[in-house]
Amino acid sequence: MREGYDGTGSGAITPDGCAVELYTRLPVGDEPEVIAGVAPAGARILELGCGVGRMTHPLIERGFAVTAVDESAEMLERVRGARTVHASIEELDLGEKFDVVLLASFLVHTGDPEVRRGMLATCLRHLADDGFVLIQREGEDYHTNVPRERVDARGFTVRIASTEPIGDGVHSVFAEYSFPDGEWTQTFRSRPMTKEQFEQALAESGLTVDRYLTEDRIWVKAVPVG
C-alpha cells in the first residue's frame, strides 16, 4: 500500500486504495466520447492506470488499439480485448511510441511530486512524433465543494466525505461508495493545482497545453514543448 492510501470493503484493494470489486461496478462517464473526439481513427493508445478497463473497453469498441497499464494485477485480470502491462506508471518504459498517451483518473494530482514527474516523463517518453497526451484534471471545486454526494440512477451513492490539508500542499481525501449490497471507502492523497500550477508542472516535464478540451478544463490535450 502506498503511504497515505487505504481502502475498505470486500475484495482486493490496490496499492492506491482502490477496491477492485467496486470499480467493476462503477459505470464509465463521458470519458470515451472526449477521447474519441480528438484521437485519430484507429489510433494506438497507451492507457496509464487503466484499472478494470472502464475506459479501455469502450475505446476498443470504437476501434482503437489500446495498451492498458496498471500496477494492480487484480485490476488487469478484468481487462478484455487489450494488451495489458503490469507495471507502475512512473517506471514504465516499453521502448515503443503511441499516437495518444492517456493519463486519466486525476492521476496527475498525485500527492508526491516525484511520482507526478515520473508519470509525465513516462507520457513524454512514449509519444510518437505527432502524438499527444490526454490528461484528466480535478474539477476546480473538487476540494472546496465538500462534503458532496451524487446519487446514481443505477442505485448507488458516491460521496466525497472530506478533503483535509496534511501539509506541503497535499490533501487527504476520503471517499465513500454505498450500494444496496455493499460499502466501500477509499483514502488517497491529492495535490490541488490551479490552472497555472498545472501548466507549470507540465512545462517542467517538457509538455505544454495544446488546448483544454472541455469547458470546465478537466480534460486537456498536451503536446511536447517546441
PDB file of C-alpha atoms in Angstrom:
ATOM      1  CA  MET A   1       0.000   0.000   0.000  1.00  0.00           C
ATOM      2  CA  ARG A   2       1.331   3.445  -0.914  1.00  0.00           C
ATOM      3  CA  GLU A   3       1.830   5.755   2.066  1.00  0.00           C
ATOM      4  CA  GLY A   4      -1.322   7.714   2.848  1.00  0.00           C
ATOM      5  CA  TYR A   5      -3.566   5.445   0.769  1.00  0.00           C
ATOM      6  CA  ASP A   6      -6.090   2.928   2.058  1.00  0.00           C
ATOM      7  CA  GLY A   7      -9.358   1.244   1.204  1.00  0.00           C
ATOM      8  CA  THR A   8     -12.056  -0.846   2.832  1.00  0.00           C
ATOM      9  CA  GLY A   9     -14.730  -3.199   1.537  1.00  0.00           C
ATOM     10  CA  SER A  10     -14.913  -6.644   0.045  1.00  0.00           C
ATOM     11  CA  GLY A  11     -12.390  -7.897  -2.467  1.00  0.00           C
ATOM     12  CA  ALA A  12      -8.807  -6.973  -3.291  1.00  0.00           C
ATOM     13  CA  ILE A  13      -7.559  -3.447  -2.505  1.00  0.00           C
ATOM     14  CA  THR A  14      -4.887  -1.966  -4.792  1.00  0.00           C
ATOM     15  CA  PRO A  15      -1.780  -0.064  -3.592  1.00  0.00           C
ATOM     16  CA  ASP A  16      -3.596   3.265  -4.072  1.00  0.00           C
ATOM     17  CA  GLY A  17      -6.644   2.190  -2.054  1.00  0.00           C
ATOM     18  CA  CYS A  18      -8.972   1.212  -4.897  1.00  0.00           C
ATOM     19  CA  ALA A  19     -11.267  -1.765  -4.362  1.00  0.00           C
ATOM     20  CA  VAL A  20     -11.284  -3.966  -7.456  1.00  0.00           C
ATOM     21  CA  GLU A  21     -14.866  -5.154  -6.969  1.00  0.00           C
ATOM     22  CA  LEU A  22     -16.057  -1.578  -6.532  1.00  0.00           C
ATOM     23  CA  TYR A  23     -14.513  -0.472  -9.806  1.00  0.00           C
ATOM     24  CA  THR A  24     -16.133  -3.353 -11.672  1.00  0.00           C
ATOM     25  CA  ARG A  25     -19.459  -1.853 -10.559  1.00  0.00           C
ATOM     26  CA  LEU A  26     -18.827   1.817 -11.358  1.00  0.00           C
ATOM     27  CA  PRO A  27     -20.012   2.860 -14.830  1.00  0.00           C
ATOM     28  CA  VAL A  28     -17.866   4.842 -17.225  1.00  0.00           C
ATOM     29  CA  GLY A  29     -18.763   8.501 -17.755  1.00  0.00           C
ATOM     30  CA  ASP A  30     -18.249  10.651 -20.839  1.00  0.00           C
ATOM     31  CA  GLU A  31     -14.503   9.950 -20.951  1.00  0.00           C
ATOM     32  CA  PRO A  32     -14.613   7.694 -24.051  1.00  0.00           C
ATOM     33  CA  GLU A  33     -16.507  10.363 -26.001  1.00  0.00           C
ATOM     34  CA  VAL A  34     -13.983  13.042 -25.032  1.00  0.00           C
ATOM     35  CA  ILE A  35     -11.072  10.823 -26.050  1.00  0.00           C
ATOM     36  CA  ALA A  36     -12.678   9.631 -29.296  1.00  0.00           C
ATOM     37  CA  GLY A  37     -13.455  13.245 -30.175  1.00  0.00           C
ATOM     38  CA  VAL A  38      -9.752  14.082 -30.588  1.00  0.00           C
ATOM     39  CA  ALA A  39      -7.893  10.789 -31.112  1.00  0.00           C
ATOM     40  CA  PRO A  40      -7.266   9.808 -34.754  1.00  0.00           C
ATOM     41  CA  ALA A  41      -9.330   6.896 -36.022  1.00  0.00           C
ATOM     42  CA  GLY A  42      -7.677   3.593 -35.143  1.00  0.00           C
ATOM     43  CA  ALA A  43      -5.024   5.310 -33.008  1.00  0.00           C
ATOM     44  CA  ARG A  44      -2.636   3.360 -30.834  1.00  0.00           C
ATOM     45  CA  ILE A  45      -3.466   4.451 -27.278  1.00  0.00           C
ATOM     46  CA  LEU A  46      -1.317   3.870 -24.192  1.00  0.00           C
ATOM     47  CA  GLU A  47      -3.708   3.969 -21.230  1.00  0.00           C
ATOM     48  CA  LEU A  48      -1.866   4.580 -17.966  1.00  0.00           C
ATOM     49  CA  GLY A  49      -3.742   3.435 -14.865  1.00  0.00           C
ATOM     50  CA  CYS A  50      -6.433   1.505 -16.723  1.00  0.00           C
ATOM     51  CA  GLY A  51      -7.962  -0.188 -13.665  1.00  0.00           C
ATOM     52  CA  VAL A  52     -10.582  -2.778 -14.595  1.00  0.00           C
ATOM     53  CA  GLY A  53     -10.985  -1.330 -18.101  1.00  0.00           C
ATOM     54  CA  ARG A  54     -13.912   1.036 -17.645  1.00  0.00           C
ATOM     55  CA  MET A  55     -12.455   3.284 -20.356  1.00  0.00           C
ATOM     56  CA  THR A  56     -10.438   0.570 -22.088  1.00  0.00           C
ATOM     57  CA  HIS A  57     -13.423  -1.448 -23.236  1.00  0.00           C
ATOM     58  CA  PRO A  58     -15.393   1.454 -24.799  1.00  0.00           C
ATOM     59  CA  LEU A  59     -12.211   2.629 -26.565  1.00  0.00           C
ATOM     60  CA  ILE A  60     -11.651  -0.824 -28.043  1.00  0.00           C
ATOM     61  CA  GLU A  61     -15.279  -0.865 -29.194  1.00  0.00           C
ATOM     62  CA  ARG A  62     -14.564   2.399 -31.020  1.00  0.00           C
ATOM     63  CA  GLY A  63     -11.727   0.800 -32.970  1.00  0.00           C
ATOM     64  CA  PHE A  64      -8.691   1.973 -31.007  1.00  0.00           C
ATOM     65  CA  ALA A  65      -5.726  -0.303 -30.285  1.00  0.00           C
ATOM     66  CA  VAL A  66      -5.208   0.009 -26.530  1.00  0.00           C
ATOM     67  CA  THR A  67      -2.219  -0.991 -24.428  1.00  0.00           C
ATOM     68  CA  ALA A  68      -3.550  -0.946 -20.859  1.00  0.00           C
ATOM     69  CA  VAL A  69      -1.143  -0.409 -17.937  1.00  0.00           C
ATOM     70  CA  ASP A  70      -1.840  -0.814 -14.233  1.00  0.00           C
ATOM     71  CA  GLU A  71       0.157  -1.600 -11.097  1.00  0.00           C
ATOM     72  CA  SER A  72      -2.573  -3.970  -9.873  1.00  0.00           C
ATOM     73  CA  ALA A  73      -2.608  -7.483 -11.330  1.00  0.00           C
ATOM     74  CA  GLU A  74      -6.105  -7.939  -9.875  1.00  0.00           C
ATOM     75  CA  MET A  75      -7.352  -4.940 -11.860  1.00  0.00           C
ATOM     76  CA  LEU A  76      -5.724  -6.153 -15.076  1.00  0.00           C
ATOM     77  CA  GLU A  77      -7.444  -9.536 -14.760  1.00  0.00           C
ATOM     78  CA  ARG A  78     -10.726  -7.740 -15.533  1.00  0.00           C
ATOM     79  CA  VAL A  79      -9.484  -6.122 -18.772  1.00  0.00           C
ATOM     80  CA  ARG A  80     -10.618  -7.755 -22.012  1.00  0.00           C
ATOM     81  CA  GLY A  81      -9.503  -7.226 -25.607  1.00  0.00           C
ATOM     82  CA  ALA A  82      -6.456  -5.079 -24.867  1.00  0.00           C
ATOM     83  CA  ARG A  83      -2.791  -5.802 -24.476  1.00  0.00           C
ATOM     84  CA  THR A  84      -2.109  -5.460 -20.744  1.00  0.00           C
ATOM     85  CA  VAL A  85       1.080  -4.482 -18.926  1.00  0.00           C
ATOM     86  CA  HIS A  86       1.563  -4.935 -15.169  1.00  0.00           C
ATOM     87  CA  ALA A  87       3.779  -2.019 -14.075  1.00  0.00           C
ATOM     88  CA  SER A  88       3.818   1.218 -12.114  1.00  0.00           C
ATOM     89  CA  ILE A  89       3.298   4.208 -14.380  1.00  0.00           C
ATOM     90  CA  GLU A  90       6.318   6.196 -13.251  1.00  0.00           C
ATOM     91  CA  GLU A  91       8.712   3.329 -14.017  1.00  0.00           C
ATOM     92  CA  LEU A  92       7.234   2.207 -17.342  1.00  0.00           C
ATOM     93  CA  ASP A  93       9.479   2.078 -20.414  1.00  0.00           C
ATOM     94  CA  LEU A  94       8.096  -0.086 -23.212  1.00  0.00           C
ATOM     95  CA  GLY A  95      10.529   1.152 -25.847  1.00  0.00           C
ATOM     96  CA  GLU A  96       7.523   1.968 -28.044  1.00  0.00           C
ATOM     97  CA  LYS A  97       5.715   5.073 -29.260  1.00  0.00           C
ATOM     98  CA  PHE A  98       1.987   5.731 -29.290  1.00  0.00           C
ATOM     99  CA  ASP A  99      -0.348   8.160 -31.046  1.00  0.00           C
ATOM    100  CA  VAL A 100      -2.084   9.013 -27.771  1.00  0.00           C
ATOM    101  CA  VAL A 101      -0.982   8.576 -24.164  1.00  0.00           C
ATOM    102  CA  LEU A 102      -3.853   8.708 -21.684  1.00  0.00           C
ATOM    103  CA  LEU A 103      -3.359   9.842 -18.074  1.00  0.00           C
ATOM    104  CA  ALA A 104      -6.876   9.971 -16.643  1.00  0.00           C
ATOM    105  CA  SER A 105      -8.484   9.461 -13.221  1.00  0.00           C
ATOM    106  CA  PHE A 106      -6.866  12.632 -11.779  1.00  0.00           C
ATOM    107  CA  LEU A 107      -3.532  10.775 -11.546  1.00  0.00           C
ATOM    108  CA  VAL A 108      -1.674  13.987 -12.358  1.00  0.00           C
ATOM    109  CA  HIS A 109      -2.767  15.220  -8.905  1.00  0.00           C
ATOM    110  CA  THR A 110      -0.838  12.528  -7.020  1.00  0.00           C
ATOM    111  CA  GLY A 111       0.406  13.903  -3.708  1.00  0.00           C
ATOM    112  CA  ASP A 112       4.068  13.056  -4.386  1.00  0.00           C
ATOM    113  CA  PRO A 113       5.602  15.499  -6.900  1.00  0.00           C
ATOM    114  CA  GLU A 114       8.336  12.991  -7.770  1.00  0.00           C
ATOM    115  CA  VAL A 115       5.696  10.424  -8.748  1.00  0.00           C
ATOM    116  CA  ARG A 116       3.923  13.075 -10.829  1.00  0.00           C
ATOM    117  CA  ARG A 117       7.173  13.939 -12.595  1.00  0.00           C
ATOM    118  CA  GLY A 118       7.749  10.252 -13.257  1.00  0.00           C
ATOM    119  CA  MET A 119       4.263   9.851 -14.697  1.00  0.00           C
ATOM    120  CA  LEU A 120       4.632  12.836 -17.008  1.00  0.00           C
ATOM    121  CA  ALA A 121       8.079  11.654 -18.091  1.00  0.00           C
ATOM    122  CA  THR A 122       6.510   8.305 -18.984  1.00  0.00           C
ATOM    123  CA  CYS A 123       3.883  10.110 -21.059  1.00  0.00           C
ATOM    124  CA  LEU A 124       6.542  12.044 -22.971  1.00  0.00           C
ATOM    125  CA  ARG A 125       8.809   9.011 -23.399  1.00  0.00           C
ATOM    126  CA  HIS A 126       6.080   7.028 -25.160  1.00  0.00           C
ATOM    127  CA  LEU A 127       4.794   9.716 -27.537  1.00  0.00           C
ATOM    128  CA  ALA A 128       5.085   9.340 -31.302  1.00  0.00           C
ATOM    129  CA  ASP A 129       6.455  12.365 -33.171  1.00  0.00           C
ATOM    130  CA  ASP A 130       2.966  13.711 -33.875  1.00  0.00           C
ATOM    131  CA  GLY A 131       1.381  12.208 -30.769  1.00  0.00           C
ATOM    132  CA  PHE A 132      -0.241  13.901 -27.792  1.00  0.00           C
ATOM    133  CA  VAL A 133      -1.149  13.299 -24.162  1.00  0.00           C
ATOM    134  CA  LEU A 134      -4.707  13.434 -22.825  1.00  0.00           C
ATOM    135  CA  ILE A 135      -4.857  14.349 -19.137  1.00  0.00           C
ATOM    136  CA  GLN A 136      -7.860  14.422 -16.817  1.00  0.00           C
ATOM    137  CA  ARG A 137      -7.600  17.072 -14.082  1.00  0.00           C
ATOM    138  CA  GLU A 138      -9.655  17.539 -10.955  1.00  0.00           C
ATOM    139  CA  GLY A 139     -12.554  19.948 -11.179  1.00  0.00           C
ATOM    140  CA  GLU A 140     -11.744  23.384  -9.798  1.00  0.00           C
ATOM    141  CA  ASP A 141     -14.177  22.928  -6.882  1.00  0.00           C
ATOM    142  CA  TYR A 142     -13.016  19.400  -6.085  1.00  0.00           C
ATOM    143  CA  HIS A 143     -11.557  20.321  -2.681  1.00  0.00           C
ATOM    144  CA  THR A 144     -13.903  23.181  -1.770  1.00  0.00           C
ATOM    145  CA  ASN A 145     -17.346  21.744  -2.513  1.00  0.00           C
ATOM    146  CA  VAL A 146     -17.093  19.172   0.301  1.00  0.00           C
ATOM    147  CA  PRO A 147     -18.827  17.148   1.588  1.00  0.00           C
ATOM    148  CA  ARG A 148     -20.820  16.335  -1.518  1.00  0.00           C
ATOM    149  CA  GLU A 149     -22.533  13.287  -2.928  1.00  0.00           C
ATOM    150  CA  ARG A 150     -24.011  12.008  -6.146  1.00  0.00           C
ATOM    151  CA  VAL A 151     -26.854   9.520  -6.210  1.00  0.00           C
ATOM    152  CA  ASP A 152     -26.608   7.478  -9.393  1.00  0.00           C
ATOM    153  CA  ALA A 153     -29.795   6.430 -11.173  1.00  0.00           C
ATOM    154  CA  ARG A 154     -28.494   2.846 -11.067  1.00  0.00           C
ATOM    155  CA  GLY A 155     -28.948   2.804  -7.303  1.00  0.00           C
ATOM    156  CA  PHE A 156     -25.656   3.676  -5.656  1.00  0.00           C
ATOM    157  CA  THR A 157     -24.214   6.777  -3.983  1.00  0.00           C
ATOM    158  CA  VAL A 158     -20.727   8.288  -4.354  1.00  0.00           C
ATOM    159  CA  ARG A 159     -19.730  10.656  -1.556  1.00  0.00           C
ATOM    160  CA  ILE A 160     -16.614  12.785  -1.130  1.00  0.00           C
ATOM    161  CA  ALA A 161     -16.852  12.943   2.650  1.00  0.00           C
ATOM    162  CA  SER A 162     -13.781  15.044   3.402  1.00  0.00           C
ATOM    163  CA  THR A 163     -10.606  16.538   1.999  1.00  0.00           C
ATOM    164  CA  GLU A 164      -8.158  17.710   4.648  1.00  0.00           C
ATOM    165  CA  PRO A 165      -4.826  19.555   4.202  1.00  0.00           C
ATOM    166  CA  ILE A 166      -1.964  17.494   5.640  1.00  0.00           C
ATOM    167  CA  GLY A 167       0.941  19.787   4.728  1.00  0.00           C
ATOM    168  CA  ASP A 168       3.122  20.683   1.739  1.00  0.00           C
ATOM    169  CA  GLY A 169       0.060  21.469  -0.383  1.00  0.00           C
ATOM    170  CA  VAL A 170      -1.304  17.921  -0.152  1.00  0.00           C
ATOM    171  CA  HIS A 171      -4.816  16.899   0.910  1.00  0.00           C
ATOM    172  CA  SER A 172      -6.023  13.596   2.302  1.00  0.00           C
ATOM    173  CA  VAL A 173      -9.308  12.726   0.588  1.00  0.00           C
ATOM    174  CA  PHE A 174     -11.868  10.293   1.992  1.00  0.00           C
ATOM    175  CA  ALA A 175     -14.477   8.881  -0.393  1.00  0.00           C
ATOM    176  CA  GLU A 176     -17.402   6.568   0.322  1.00  0.00           C
ATOM    177  CA  TYR A 177     -19.334   4.356  -2.107  1.00  0.00           C
ATOM    178  CA  SER A 178     -22.674   2.915  -0.992  1.00  0.00           C
ATOM    179  CA  PHE A 179     -24.509   0.134  -2.841  1.00  0.00           C
ATOM    180  CA  PRO A 180     -27.602  -1.719  -1.637  1.00  0.00           C
ATOM    181  CA  ASP A 181     -25.444  -4.796  -1.034  1.00  0.00           C
ATOM    182  CA  GLY A 182     -22.093  -3.322  -0.044  1.00  0.00           C
ATOM    183  CA  GLU A 183     -19.999  -0.364   1.138  1.00  0.00           C
ATOM    184  CA  TRP A 184     -16.503   0.665   0.119  1.00  0.00           C
ATOM    185  CA  THR A 185     -14.210   3.523   1.104  1.00  0.00           C
ATOM    186  CA  GLN A 186     -11.013   4.946  -0.318  1.00  0.00           C
ATOM    187  CA  THR A 187      -8.468   7.255   1.303  1.00  0.00           C
ATOM    188  CA  PHE A 188      -5.942   8.861  -1.008  1.00  0.00           C
ATOM    189  CA  ARG A 189      -3.635  11.848  -1.289  1.00  0.00           C
ATOM    190  CA  SER A 190      -4.184  14.629  -3.778  1.00  0.00           C
ATOM    191  CA  ARG A 191      -2.256  17.773  -4.610  1.00  0.00           C
ATOM    192  CA  PRO A 192      -4.665  20.504  -5.743  1.00  0.00           C
ATOM    193  CA  MET A 193      -3.268  22.563  -8.616  1.00  0.00           C
ATOM    194  CA  THR A 194      -4.534  25.776 -10.119  1.00  0.00           C
ATOM    195  CA  LYS A 195      -4.517  26.077 -13.894  1.00  0.00           C
ATOM    196  CA  GLU A 196      -1.213  27.939 -13.624  1.00  0.00           C
ATOM    197  CA  GLN A 197       0.357  25.360 -11.310  1.00  0.00           C
ATOM    198  CA  PHE A 198      -0.773  22.552 -13.592  1.00  0.00           C
ATOM    199  CA  GLU A 199       0.717  24.241 -16.647  1.00  0.00           C
ATOM    200  CA  GLN A 200       3.968  24.814 -14.743  1.00  0.00           C
ATOM    201  CA  ALA A 201       4.097  21.119 -13.811  1.00  0.00           C
ATOM    202  CA  LEU A 202       3.689  20.230 -17.472  1.00  0.00           C
ATOM    203  CA  ALA A 203       6.416  22.671 -18.500  1.00  0.00           C
ATOM    204  CA  GLU A 204       8.851  21.159 -16.015  1.00  0.00           C
ATOM    205  CA  SER A 205       8.297  17.801 -17.723  1.00  0.00           C
ATOM    206  CA  GLY A 206       8.692  19.077 -21.284  1.00  0.00           C
ATOM    207  CA  LEU A 207       4.979  19.321 -22.077  1.00  0.00           C
ATOM    208  CA  THR A 208       2.638  22.201 -22.801  1.00  0.00           C
ATOM    209  CA  VAL A 209      -1.118  22.631 -23.138  1.00  0.00           C
ATOM    210  CA  ASP A 210      -2.300  22.449 -26.734  1.00  0.00           C
ATOM    211  CA  ARG A 211      -5.874  23.143 -25.661  1.00  0.00           C
ATOM    212  CA  TYR A 212      -8.429  22.445 -22.971  1.00  0.00           C
ATOM    213  CA  LEU A 213     -10.993  20.063 -24.416  1.00  0.00           C
ATOM    214  CA  THR A 214     -13.882  20.759 -22.065  1.00  0.00           C
ATOM    215  CA  GLU A 215     -15.358  23.988 -20.771  1.00  0.00           C
ATOM    216  CA  ASP A 216     -14.505  23.053 -17.177  1.00  0.00           C
ATOM    217  CA  ARG A 217     -10.850  22.489 -18.211  1.00  0.00           C
ATOM    218  CA  ILE A 218     -10.877  18.987 -16.708  1.00  0.00           C
ATOM    219  CA  TRP A 219      -9.727  17.378 -19.956  1.00  0.00           C
ATOM    220  CA  VAL A 220      -6.505  18.625 -21.515  1.00  0.00           C
ATOM    221  CA  LYS A 221      -4.630  17.889 -24.705  1.00  0.00           C
ATOM    222  CA  ALA A 222      -0.885  18.329 -24.090  1.00  0.00           C
ATOM    223  CA  VAL A 223       1.999  18.150 -26.551  1.00  0.00           C
ATOM    224  CA  PRO A 224       5.792  18.244 -26.242  1.00  0.00           C
ATOM    225  CA  VAL A 225       7.337  21.696 -25.827  1.00  0.00           C
ATOM    226  CA  GLY A 226       8.716  23.012 -29.097  1.00  0.00           C
TER     227      GLY A 226
END
